[in-house]
Amino acid sequence: MRSVGDRVAVGNIVDSCGVCAMCEAGQENFCHSFPTLTYGGTDRQDGSTTLGGFSREYVVRDAFAYPLPSGLDPAAAAPLLCAGVTVWEPLRSLGVGAGSRVAVAGLGGLGHLAVKMAVALGATTTVVSRTRDKREDARRLGAHDLIVSTDLQEMAAARDTFDVVIDTISAPHDLAPYLKLVAMDGTLSLLGYLGPVTVEAMDLLVGRKKLSSAGSGGRPATAEMLRFCADHGIAADVEVLPSAQVDTALDRLRRNDVRYRFVLDMSDLN
């Protein structure tokens, strides 16, 4: 039970049916009747559109309000409930730990948290980026190396290297170069772009490689992720802006001018 005054964290899911096979398995994010989203969802009680996110008040089932560990700053923890649990889900389900070799393609809002978490789980972690510009940032986040995806020699040298490749690239792109990085029986987890993709079966066949995806997480995984981040000092790299500057934030996002997440402070809403 939550009490008045408790610090809690709310993600992008505020309710689910609670009775389907997925909900009973603790994967409310895959609820058969679709989870109730914080914003743009359908309230299960009165059918109204949920308006959380850009508001002062939320309506949320208490089970989806997670205790916020005391070691986490609320602003830096906020993206953990979306980007953080999105990358946590495949890292955990694919068994990433000490001795694992992980590559993170794309170093943005999702990618920078994937790097931090993979490193904290004990994996040898490499960033894959279009240019060398983010090498210093990758090192600061804990990555052990950076591969330039446009350098064919570097990509060829890294062929069949990684147990898990976390693909956080948000735009449509060819998956073949990233599947080539996957080691035998390894997995490419596609998180950034969730539209239609084309895959050559031979790119999966040679090496028994797997293609998967993930999004958000159920209640057990979300709570586990928050505890893990508190224990390991992991939080998102954020820039906090008052909500009145949302247009500024959106304009800068279009110009890729953020490292790595904007957080809007809603205290200026009346």
Tab-separated table of N, CA and C in Angstrom, residues 90-246:
chain	number	residue	atom	x	y	z
A	90	PRO	N	15.106	-6.386	-22.369
A	90	PRO	CA	15.901	-7.358	-23.132
A	90	PRO	C	17.214	-7.723	-22.458
A	91	LEU	N	17.844	-6.780	-21.782
A	91	LEU	CA	19.095	-7.118	-21.103
A	91	LEU	C	18.880	-8.245	-20.106
A	92	ARG	N	17.772	-8.187	-19.365
A	92	ARG	CA	17.500	-9.219	-18.360
A	92	ARG	C	16.993	-10.502	-19.002
A	93	SER	N	16.061	-10.375	-19.957
A	93	SER	CA	15.482	-11.585	-20.543
A	93	SER	C	16.500	-12.361	-21.361
A	94	LEU	N	17.521	-11.685	-21.870
A	94	LEU	CA	18.562	-12.348	-22.658
A	94	LEU	C	19.757	-12.766	-21.803
A	95	GLY	N	19.635	-12.584	-20.500
A	95	GLY	CA	20.636	-13.119	-19.577
A	95	GLY	C	21.963	-12.391	-19.566
A	96	VAL	N	21.954	-11.094	-19.852
A	96	VAL	CA	23.215	-10.340	-19.856
A	96	VAL	C	23.785	-10.276	-18.442
A	97	GLY	N	25.078	-10.575	-18.327
A	97	GLY	CA	25.746	-10.542	-17.032
A	97	GLY	C	27.242	-10.591	-17.221
A	98	ALA	N	27.952	-10.950	-16.175
A	98	ALA	CA	29.410	-11.024	-16.240
A	98	ALA	C	29.825	-11.981	-17.355
A	99	GLY	N	30.730	-11.518	-18.197
A	99	GLY	CA	31.203	-12.328	-19.313
A	99	GLY	C	30.441	-12.111	-20.600
A	100	SER	N	29.275	-11.465	-20.538
A	100	SER	CA	28.508	-11.188	-21.760
A	100	SER	C	29.205	-10.108	-22.585
A	101	ARG	N	28.994	-10.202	-23.884
A	101	ARG	CA	29.513	-9.187	-24.810
A	101	ARG	C	28.313	-8.494	-25.436
A	102	VAL	N	28.188	-7.203	-25.167
A	102	VAL	CA	27.010	-6.438	-25.586
A	102	VAL	C	27.439	-5.264	-26.454
A	103	ALA	N	26.712	-5.057	-27.543
A	103	ALA	CA	26.883	-3.862	-28.356
A	103	ALA	C	25.598	-3.055	-28.294
A	104	VAL	N	25.724	-1.745	-28.216
A	104	VAL	CA	24.579	-0.842	-28.208
A	104	VAL	C	24.683	0.040	-29.438
A	105	ALA	N	23.738	-0.116	-30.350
A	105	ALA	CA	23.729	0.675	-31.582
A	105	ALA	C	22.883	1.916	-31.355
A	106	GLY	N	23.522	3.078	-31.473
A	106	GLY	CA	22.835	4.337	-31.240
A	106	GLY	C	23.031	4.794	-29.810
A	107	LEU	N	23.577	5.996	-29.637
A	107	LEU	CA	23.849	6.497	-28.283
A	107	LEU	C	22.970	7.725	-28.033
A	108	GLY	N	21.694	7.459	-27.770
A	108	GLY	CA	20.738	8.517	-27.474
A	108	GLY	C	20.039	8.239	-26.162
A	109	GLY	N	18.754	8.616	-26.092
A	109	GLY	CA	18.008	8.446	-24.853
A	109	GLY	C	17.924	7.011	-24.390
A	110	LEU	N	17.661	6.087	-25.314
A	110	LEU	CA	17.662	4.663	-24.981
A	110	LEU	C	19.083	4.134	-24.824
A	111	GLY	N	19.922	4.470	-25.801
A	111	GLY	CA	21.252	3.884	-25.862
A	111	GLY	C	22.129	4.190	-24.672
A	112	HIS	N	22.084	5.433	-24.186
A	112	HIS	CA	22.991	5.766	-23.080
A	112	HIS	C	22.616	5.006	-21.819
A	113	LEU	N	21.315	4.717	-21.631
A	113	LEU	CA	20.912	3.913	-20.478
A	113	LEU	C	21.245	2.442	-20.692
A	114	ALA	N	21.139	1.968	-21.926
A	114	ALA	CA	21.530	0.582	-22.211
A	114	ALA	C	22.999	0.365	-21.891
A	115	VAL	N	23.845	1.337	-22.225
A	115	VAL	CA	25.273	1.225	-21.924
A	115	VAL	C	25.497	1.160	-20.415
A	116	LYS	N	24.894	2.096	-19.688
A	116	LYS	CA	25.090	2.124	-18.239
A	116	LYS	C	24.644	0.815	-17.588
A	117	MET	N	23.494	0.308	-18.009
A	117	MET	CA	22.963	-0.901	-17.385
A	117	MET	C	23.774	-2.129	-17.762
A	118	ALA	N	24.152	-2.240	-19.035
A	118	ALA	CA	24.942	-3.396	-19.459
A	118	ALA	C	26.274	-3.445	-18.717
A	119	VAL	N	26.914	-2.297	-18.573
A	119	VAL	CA	28.190	-2.233	-17.848
A	119	VAL	C	27.988	-2.643	-16.396
A	120	ALA	N	26.930	-2.123	-15.765
A	120	ALA	CA	26.670	-2.451	-14.360
A	120	ALA	C	26.338	-3.926	-14.179
A	121	LEU	N	25.767	-4.557	-15.201
A	121	LEU	CA	25.474	-5.995	-15.140
A	121	LEU	C	26.729	-6.846	-15.329
A	122	GLY	N	27.836	-6.207	-15.708
A	122	GLY	CA	29.101	-6.926	-15.840
A	122	GLY	C	29.512	-7.243	-17.261
A	123	ALA	N	28.768	-6.732	-18.243
A	123	ALA	CA	29.056	-7.050	-19.640
A	123	ALA	C	30.171	-6.169	-20.198
A	124	THR	N	30.962	-6.741	-21.077
A	124	THR	CA	31.892	-5.951	-21.892
A	124	THR	C	31.046	-5.257	-22.959
A	125	THR	N	31.032	-3.943	-22.928
A	125	THR	CA	30.028	-3.182	-23.668
A	125	THR	C	30.672	-2.266	-24.701
A	126	THR	N	30.148	-2.311	-25.908
A	126	THR	CA	30.656	-1.520	-27.030
A	126	THR	C	29.521	-0.690	-27.620
A	127	VAL	N	29.813	0.549	-27.962
A	127	VAL	CA	28.845	1.413	-28.651
A	127	VAL	C	29.099	1.331	-30.148
A	128	VAL	N	28.030	1.271	-30.927
A	128	VAL	CA	28.121	1.328	-32.386
A	128	VAL	C	27.465	2.631	-32.818
A	129	SER	N	28.248	3.501	-33.453
A	129	SER	CA	27.754	4.825	-33.823
A	129	SER	C	28.202	5.170	-35.233
A	130	ARG	N	27.486	6.094	-35.876
A	130	ARG	CA	27.819	6.461	-37.257
A	130	ARG	C	29.145	7.207	-37.360
A	131	THR	N	29.536	7.910	-36.315
A	131	THR	CA	30.776	8.681	-36.341
A	131	THR	C	31.553	8.434	-35.052
A	132	ARG	N	32.770	8.947	-35.027
A	132	ARG	CA	33.598	8.823	-33.835
A	132	ARG	C	33.311	9.916	-32.813
A	133	ASP	N	32.369	10.829	-33.123
A	133	ASP	CA	32.133	11.993	-32.280
A	133	ASP	C	31.729	11.623	-30.852
A	134	LYS	N	31.103	10.456	-30.691
A	134	LYS	CA	30.601	10.078	-29.370
A	134	LYS	C	31.526	9.140	-28.612
A	135	ARG	N	32.762	8.994	-29.102
A	135	ARG	CA	33.694	8.092	-28.422
A	135	ARG	C	33.928	8.520	-26.978
A	136	GLU	N	34.146	9.817	-26.762
A	136	GLU	CA	34.411	10.296	-25.403
A	136	GLU	C	33.197	10.076	-24.500
A	137	ASP	N	31.997	10.362	-25.048
A	137	ASP	CA	30.779	10.138	-24.272
A	137	ASP	C	30.605	8.655	-23.957
A	138	ALA	N	30.879	7.807	-24.928
A	138	ALA	CA	30.747	6.363	-24.715
A	138	ALA	C	31.654	5.906	-23.581
A	139	ARG	N	32.872	6.386	-23.563
A	139	ARG	CA	33.817	6.032	-22.498
A	139	ARG	C	33.315	6.544	-21.147
A	140	ARG	N	32.809	7.780	-21.138
A	140	ARG	CA	32.314	8.360	-19.880
A	140	ARG	C	31.168	7.533	-19.306
A	141	LEU	N	30.341	6.988	-20.178
A	141	LEU	CA	29.206	6.189	-19.735
A	141	LEU	C	29.602	4.783	-19.302
A	142	GLY	N	30.854	4.401	-19.574
A	142	GLY	CA	31.349	3.105	-19.143
A	142	GLY	C	31.639	2.120	-20.252
A	143	ALA	N	31.361	2.508	-21.505
A	143	ALA	CA	31.609	1.591	-22.619
A	143	ALA	C	33.097	1.301	-22.742
A	144	HIS	N	33.408	0.095	-23.202
A	144	HIS	CA	34.796	-0.326	-23.342
A	144	HIS	C	35.370	0.009	-24.712
A	145	ASP	N	34.478	0.255	-25.690
A	145	ASP	CA	34.964	0.522	-27.047
A	145	ASP	C	33.846	1.175	-27.848
A	146	LEU	N	34.202	1.707	-29.015
A	146	LEU	CA	33.228	2.256	-29.958
A	146	LEU	C	33.587	1.789	-31.354
A	147	ILE	N	32.581	1.309	-32.080
A	147	ILE	CA	32.744	0.901	-33.476
A	147	ILE	C	31.990	1.898	-34.348
A	148	VAL	N	32.622	2.347	-35.402
A	148	VAL	CA	31.982	3.272	-36.340
A	148	VAL	C	31.260	2.456	-37.401
A	149	SER	N	29.938	2.586	-37.428
A	149	SER	CA	29.138	1.728	-38.309
A	149	SER	C	29.369	2.016	-39.777
A	150	THR	N	29.877	3.218	-40.097
A	150	THR	CA	30.153	3.561	-41.499
A	150	THR	C	31.548	3.137	-41.935
A	151	ASP	N	32.332	2.605	-41.006
A	151	ASP	CA	33.673	2.118	-41.327
A	151	ASP	C	33.580	0.612	-41.595
A	152	LEU	N	33.613	0.237	-42.855
A	152	LEU	CA	33.405	-1.165	-43.223
A	152	LEU	C	34.463	-2.085	-42.629
A	153	GLN	N	35.683	-1.595	-42.485
A	153	GLN	CA	36.743	-2.431	-41.904
A	153	GLN	C	36.471	-2.701	-40.419
A	154	GLU	N	36.051	-1.670	-39.694
A	154	GLU	CA	35.749	-1.865	-38.274
A	154	GLU	C	34.573	-2.824	-38.096
A	155	MET	N	33.566	-2.669	-38.927
A	155	MET	CA	32.400	-3.543	-38.827
A	155	MET	C	32.780	-4.983	-39.173
A	156	ALA	N	33.610	-5.155	-40.182
A	156	ALA	CA	34.029	-6.503	-40.568
A	156	ALA	C	34.854	-7.157	-39.468
A	157	ALA	N	35.695	-6.368	-38.814
A	157	ALA	CA	36.542	-6.909	-37.750
A	157	ALA	C	35.715	-7.353	-36.539
A	158	ALA	N	34.530	-6.768	-36.382
A	158	ALA	CA	33.685	-7.091	-35.231
A	158	ALA	C	32.626	-8.136	-35.562
A	159	ARG	N	32.714	-8.758	-36.711
A	159	ARG	CA	31.702	-9.740	-37.116
A	159	ARG	C	31.642	-10.910	-36.132
A	160	ASP	N	30.440	-11.370	-35.838
A	160	ASP	CA	30.208	-12.528	-34.961
A	160	ASP	C	30.805	-12.349	-33.567
A	161	THR	N	30.752	-11.128	-33.046
A	161	THR	CA	31.432	-10.826	-31.785
A	161	THR	C	30.512	-10.783	-30.586
A	162	PHE	N	29.274	-10.311	-30.739
A	162	PHE	CA	28.466	-9.930	-29.578
A	162	PHE	C	27.339	-10.917	-29.298
A	163	ASP	N	27.170	-11.243	-28.020
A	163	ASP	CA	26.069	-12.108	-27.603
A	163	ASP	C	24.729	-11.395	-27.773
A	164	VAL	N	24.720	-10.100	-27.508
A	164	VAL	CA	23.503	-9.298	-27.617
A	164	VAL	C	23.859	-7.967	-28.269
A	165	VAL	N	23.065	-7.593	-29.263
A	165	VAL	CA	23.158	-6.253	-29.845
A	165	VAL	C	21.836	-5.556	-29.559
A	166	ILE	N	21.893	-4.461	-28.815
A	166	ILE	CA	20.719	-3.651	-28.501
A	166	ILE	C	20.652	-2.521	-29.521
A	167	ASP	N	19.672	-2.590	-30.412
A	167	ASP	CA	19.540	-1.626	-31.500
A	167	ASP	C	18.547	-0.543	-31.099
A	168	THR	N	19.045	0.655	-30.789
A	168	THR	CA	18.184	1.753	-30.343
A	168	THR	C	18.005	2.819	-31.424
A	169	ILE	N	18.417	2.541	-32.642
A	169	ILE	CA	18.326	3.516	-33.729
A	169	ILE	C	16.856	3.762	-34.052
A	170	SER	N	16.440	5.032	-34.056
A	170	SER	CA	15.015	5.350	-34.130
A	170	SER	C	14.469	5.428	-35.553
A	171	ALA	N	15.324	5.505	-36.550
A	171	ALA	CA	14.879	5.647	-37.932
A	171	ALA	C	14.961	4.309	-38.661
A	172	PRO	N	14.211	4.133	-39.753
A	172	PRO	CA	14.343	2.898	-40.541
A	172	PRO	C	15.786	2.700	-41.002
A	173	HIS	N	16.284	1.476	-40.946
A	173	HIS	CA	17.661	1.209	-41.338
A	173	HIS	C	17.815	-0.269	-41.671
A	174	ASP	N	18.882	-0.571	-42.367
A	174	ASP	CA	19.189	-1.948	-42.761
A	174	ASP	C	19.698	-2.717	-41.545
A	175	LEU	N	19.056	-3.827	-41.228
A	175	LEU	CA	19.470	-4.617	-40.064
A	175	LEU	C	20.651	-5.530	-40.356
A	176	ALA	N	20.932	-5.779	-41.626
A	176	ALA	CA	21.966	-6.756	-41.978
A	176	ALA	C	23.324	-6.470	-41.335
A	177	PRO	N	23.827	-5.221	-41.364
A	177	PRO	CA	25.145	-4.977	-40.751
A	177	PRO	C	25.161	-5.282	-39.257
A	178	TYR	N	24.035	-5.077	-38.589
A	178	TYR	CA	23.986	-5.304	-37.145
A	178	TYR	C	23.816	-6.784	-36.825
A	179	LEU	N	23.101	-7.515	-37.676
A	179	LEU	CA	23.020	-8.968	-37.503
A	179	LEU	C	24.384	-9.615	-37.695
A	180	LYS	N	25.194	-9.052	-38.563
A	180	LYS	CA	26.538	-9.601	-38.760
A	180	LYS	C	27.402	-9.457	-37.515
A	181	LEU	N	27.097	-8.497	-36.665
A	181	LEU	CA	27.858	-8.318	-35.432
A	181	LEU	C	27.511	-9.367	-34.377
A	182	VAL	N	26.341	-9.993	-34.521
A	182	VAL	CA	25.849	-10.937	-33.521
A	182	VAL	C	26.618	-12.251	-33.604
A	183	ALA	N	27.027	-12.755	-32.453
A	183	ALA	CA	27.732	-14.034	-32.388
A	183	ALA	C	26.764	-15.193	-32.599
A	184	MET	N	27.303	-16.382	-32.789
A	184	MET	CA	26.458	-17.555	-32.960
A	184	MET	C	25.521	-17.722	-31.765
A	185	ASP	N	24.241	-17.963	-32.082
A	185	ASP	CA	23.175	-18.118	-31.089
A	185	ASP	C	22.896	-16.830	-30.317
A	186	GLY	N	23.422	-15.718	-30.785
A	186	GLY	CA	23.159	-14.436	-30.153
A	186	GLY	C	21.891	-13.781	-30.686
A	187	THR	N	21.600	-12.586	-30.169
A	187	THR	CA	20.332	-11.920	-30.468
A	187	THR	C	20.535	-10.451	-30.798
A	188	LEU	N	19.854	-10.008	-31.844
A	188	LEU	CA	19.707	-8.581	-32.130
A	188	LEU	C	18.336	-8.164	-31.609
A	189	SER	N	18.306	-7.244	-30.647
A	189	SER	CA	17.057	-6.778	-30.066
A	189	SER	C	16.753	-5.391	-30.600
A	190	LEU	N	15.671	-5.290	-31.358
A	190	LEU	CA	15.311	-4.057	-32.055
A	190	LEU	C	14.372	-3.240	-31.176
A	191	LEU	N	14.854	-2.095	-30.675
A	191	LEU	CA	14.085	-1.293	-29.728
A	191	LEU	C	13.721	0.085	-30.255
A	192	GLY	N	14.558	0.670	-31.086
A	192	GLY	CA	14.363	2.067	-31.471
A	192	GLY	C	13.318	2.260	-32.545
A	193	TYR	N	13.390	1.462	-33.600
A	193	TYR	CA	12.450	1.573	-34.715
A	193	TYR	C	11.511	0.371	-34.678
A	194	LEU	N	10.208	0.635	-34.570
A	194	LEU	CA	9.243	-0.447	-34.394
A	194	LEU	C	8.296	-0.582	-35.586
A	195	GLY	N	8.728	-0.095	-36.746
A	195	GLY	CA	7.932	-0.236	-37.953
A	195	GLY	C	8.313	-1.478	-38.724
A	196	PRO	N	7.820	-1.602	-39.949
A	196	PRO	CA	8.136	-2.774	-40.774
A	196	PRO	C	9.631	-2.869	-41.068
A	197	VAL	N	10.147	-4.089	-41.055
A	197	VAL	CA	11.547	-4.321	-41.391
A	197	VAL	C	11.628	-5.481	-42.377
A	198	THR	N	12.709	-5.490	-43.143
A	198	THR	CA	12.974	-6.591	-44.075
A	198	THR	C	14.262	-7.281	-43.638
A	199	VAL	N	14.193	-8.593	-43.513
A	199	VAL	CA	15.354	-9.364	-43.058
A	199	VAL	C	15.590	-10.522	-44.015
A	200	GLU	N	16.839	-10.693	-44.434
A	200	GLU	CA	17.209	-11.863	-45.231
A	200	GLU	C	17.346	-13.060	-44.285
A	201	ALA	N	16.638	-14.127	-44.589
A	201	ALA	CA	16.701	-15.304	-43.719
A	201	ALA	C	18.128	-15.814	-43.561
A	202	MET	N	18.954	-15.668	-44.590
A	202	MET	CA	20.341	-16.137	-44.501
A	202	MET	C	21.125	-15.393	-43.428
A	203	ASP	N	20.760	-14.118	-43.176
A	203	ASP	CA	21.447	-13.360	-42.124
A	203	ASP	C	21.133	-13.921	-40.745
A	204	LEU	N	20.015	-14.622	-40.619
A	204	LEU	CA	19.675	-15.298	-39.370
A	204	LEU	C	20.215	-16.723	-39.350
A	205	LEU	N	20.141	-17.372	-40.507
A	205	LEU	CA	20.554	-18.771	-40.602
A	205	LEU	C	22.031	-18.954	-40.302
A	206	VAL	N	22.879	-18.119	-40.877
A	206	VAL	CA	24.320	-18.269	-40.689
A	206	VAL	C	24.696	-17.791	-39.279
A	207	GLY	N	24.838	-18.728	-38.384
A	207	GLY	CA	25.146	-18.413	-36.998
A	207	GLY	C	23.976	-18.624	-36.052
A	208	ARG	N	22.840	-19.138	-36.579
A	208	ARG	CA	21.656	-19.372	-35.732
A	208	ARG	C	21.308	-18.118	-34.928
A	209	LYS	N	21.272	-16.995	-35.619
A	209	LYS	CA	21.042	-15.731	-34.936
A	209	LYS	C	19.553	-15.456	-34.767
A	210	LYS	N	19.238	-14.643	-33.781
A	210	LYS	CA	17.849	-14.359	-33.445
A	210	LYS	C	17.579	-12.855	-33.556
A	211	LEU	N	16.353	-12.536	-33.949
A	211	LEU	CA	15.894	-11.147	-33.993
A	211	LEU	C	14.723	-11.024	-33.036
A	212	SER	N	14.810	-10.068	-32.118
A	212	SER	CA	13.737	-9.900	-31.139
A	212	SER	C	13.457	-8.411	-30.953
A	213	SER	N	12.500	-8.127	-30.093
A	213	SER	CA	12.191	-6.746	-29.754
A	213	SER	C	11.683	-6.709	-28.324
A	214	ALA	N	11.478	-5.520	-27.805
A	214	ALA	CA	10.951	-5.354	-26.456
A	214	ALA	C	10.398	-3.942	-26.342
A	215	GLY	N	9.568	-3.744	-25.336
A	215	GLY	CA	9.026	-2.415	-25.100
A	215	GLY	C	8.443	-2.335	-23.713
A	216	SER	N	8.818	-1.332	-22.966
A	216	SER	CA	8.365	-1.135	-21.596
A	216	SER	C	8.647	-2.400	-20.779
A	217	GLY	N	7.912	-2.607	-19.705
A	217	GLY	CA	8.136	-3.775	-18.863
A	217	GLY	C	6.980	-3.961	-17.905
A	218	GLY	N	6.865	-5.148	-17.360
A	218	GLY	CA	5.837	-5.422	-16.371
A	218	GLY	C	6.226	-4.888	-15.001
A	219	ARG	N	5.329	-5.072	-14.027
A	219	ARG	CA	5.571	-4.521	-12.692
A	219	ARG	C	6.796	-5.126	-12.003
A	220	PRO	N	6.995	-6.443	-12.038
A	220	PRO	CA	8.187	-6.979	-11.366
A	220	PRO	C	9.490	-6.445	-11.970
A	221	ALA	N	9.552	-6.399	-13.305
A	221	ALA	CA	10.785	-5.930	-13.954
A	221	ALA	C	11.022	-4.454	-13.676
A	222	THR	N	9.952	-3.665	-13.660
A	222	THR	CA	10.105	-2.226	-13.408
A	222	THR	C	10.608	-1.972	-12.001
A	223	ALA	N	10.040	-2.666	-11.037
A	223	ALA	CA	10.490	-2.500	-9.655
A	223	ALA	C	11.940	-2.963	-9.497
A	224	GLU	N	12.282	-4.080	-10.136
A	224	GLU	CA	13.657	-4.588	-10.085
A	224	GLU	C	14.626	-3.586	-10.697
A	225	MET	N	14.226	-3.008	-11.822
A	225	MET	CA	15.083	-2.037	-12.509
A	225	MET	C	15.351	-0.821	-11.632
A	226	LEU	N	14.332	-0.312	-10.961
A	226	LEU	CA	14.523	0.849	-10.087
A	226	LEU	C	15.479	0.522	-8.941
A	227	ARG	N	15.321	-0.655	-8.343
A	227	ARG	CA	16.232	-1.048	-7.249
A	227	ARG	C	17.657	-1.192	-7.759
A	228	PHE	N	17.812	-1.816	-8.937
A	228	PHE	CA	19.145	-2.008	-9.513
A	228	PHE	C	19.813	-0.660	-9.781
A	229	CYS	N	19.053	0.271	-10.342
A	229	CYS	CA	19.620	1.585	-10.652
A	229	CYS	C	20.018	2.328	-9.383
A	230	ALA	N	19.202	2.219	-8.351
A	230	ALA	CA	19.553	2.862	-7.085
A	230	ALA	C	20.818	2.245	-6.502
A	231	ASP	N	20.921	0.923	-6.557
A	231	ASP	CA	22.084	0.232	-5.998
A	231	ASP	C	23.363	0.542	-6.757
A	232	HIS	N	23.255	0.818	-8.059
A	232	HIS	CA	24.439	1.024	-8.895
A	232	HIS	C	24.621	2.477	-9.322
A	233	GLY	N	23.833	3.373	-8.771
A	233	GLY	CA	23.986	4.792	-9.084
A	233	GLY	C	23.702	5.133	-10.537
A	234	ILE	N	22.724	4.450	-11.118
A	234	ILE	CA	22.393	4.680	-12.525
A	234	ILE	C	21.179	5.597	-12.623
A	235	ALA	N	21.313	6.636	-13.422
A	235	ALA	CA	20.202	7.527	-13.722
A	235	ALA	C	20.417	8.060	-15.123
A	236	ALA	N	19.372	8.616	-15.689
A	236	ALA	CA	19.491	9.190	-17.023
A	236	ALA	C	20.270	10.496	-16.971
A	237	ASP	N	20.971	10.805	-18.038
A	237	ASP	CA	21.586	12.116	-18.206
A	237	ASP	C	20.490	13.045	-18.708
A	238	VAL	N	20.097	14.018	-17.896
A	238	VAL	CA	18.927	14.829	-18.226
A	238	VAL	C	19.245	16.316	-18.197
A	239	GLU	N	18.408	17.057	-18.903
A	239	GLU	CA	18.355	18.509	-18.799
A	239	GLU	C	16.920	18.854	-18.436
A	240	VAL	N	16.725	19.545	-17.310
A	240	VAL	CA	15.388	19.862	-16.826
A	240	VAL	C	14.978	21.242	-17.318
A	241	LEU	N	13.779	21.302	-17.908
A	241	LEU	CA	13.219	22.560	-18.389
A	241	LEU	C	11.829	22.751	-17.777
A	242	PRO	N	11.420	23.993	-17.519
A	242	PRO	CA	10.031	24.207	-17.106
A	242	PRO	C	9.101	23.798	-18.234
A	243	SER	N	7.908	23.332	-17.891
A	243	SER	CA	7.004	22.833	-18.922
A	243	SER	C	6.631	23.907	-19.929
A	244	ALA	N	6.704	25.174	-19.539
A	244	ALA	CA	6.396	26.262	-20.470
A	244	ALA	C	7.372	26.301	-21.637
A	245	GLN	N	8.515	25.637	-21.486
A	245	GLN	CA	9.506	25.623	-22.568
A	245	GLN	C	9.454	24.342	-23.390
A	246	VAL	N	8.286	23.709	-23.432
A	246	VAL	CA	8.157	22.463	-24.176
A	246	VAL	C	8.461	22.659	-25.654
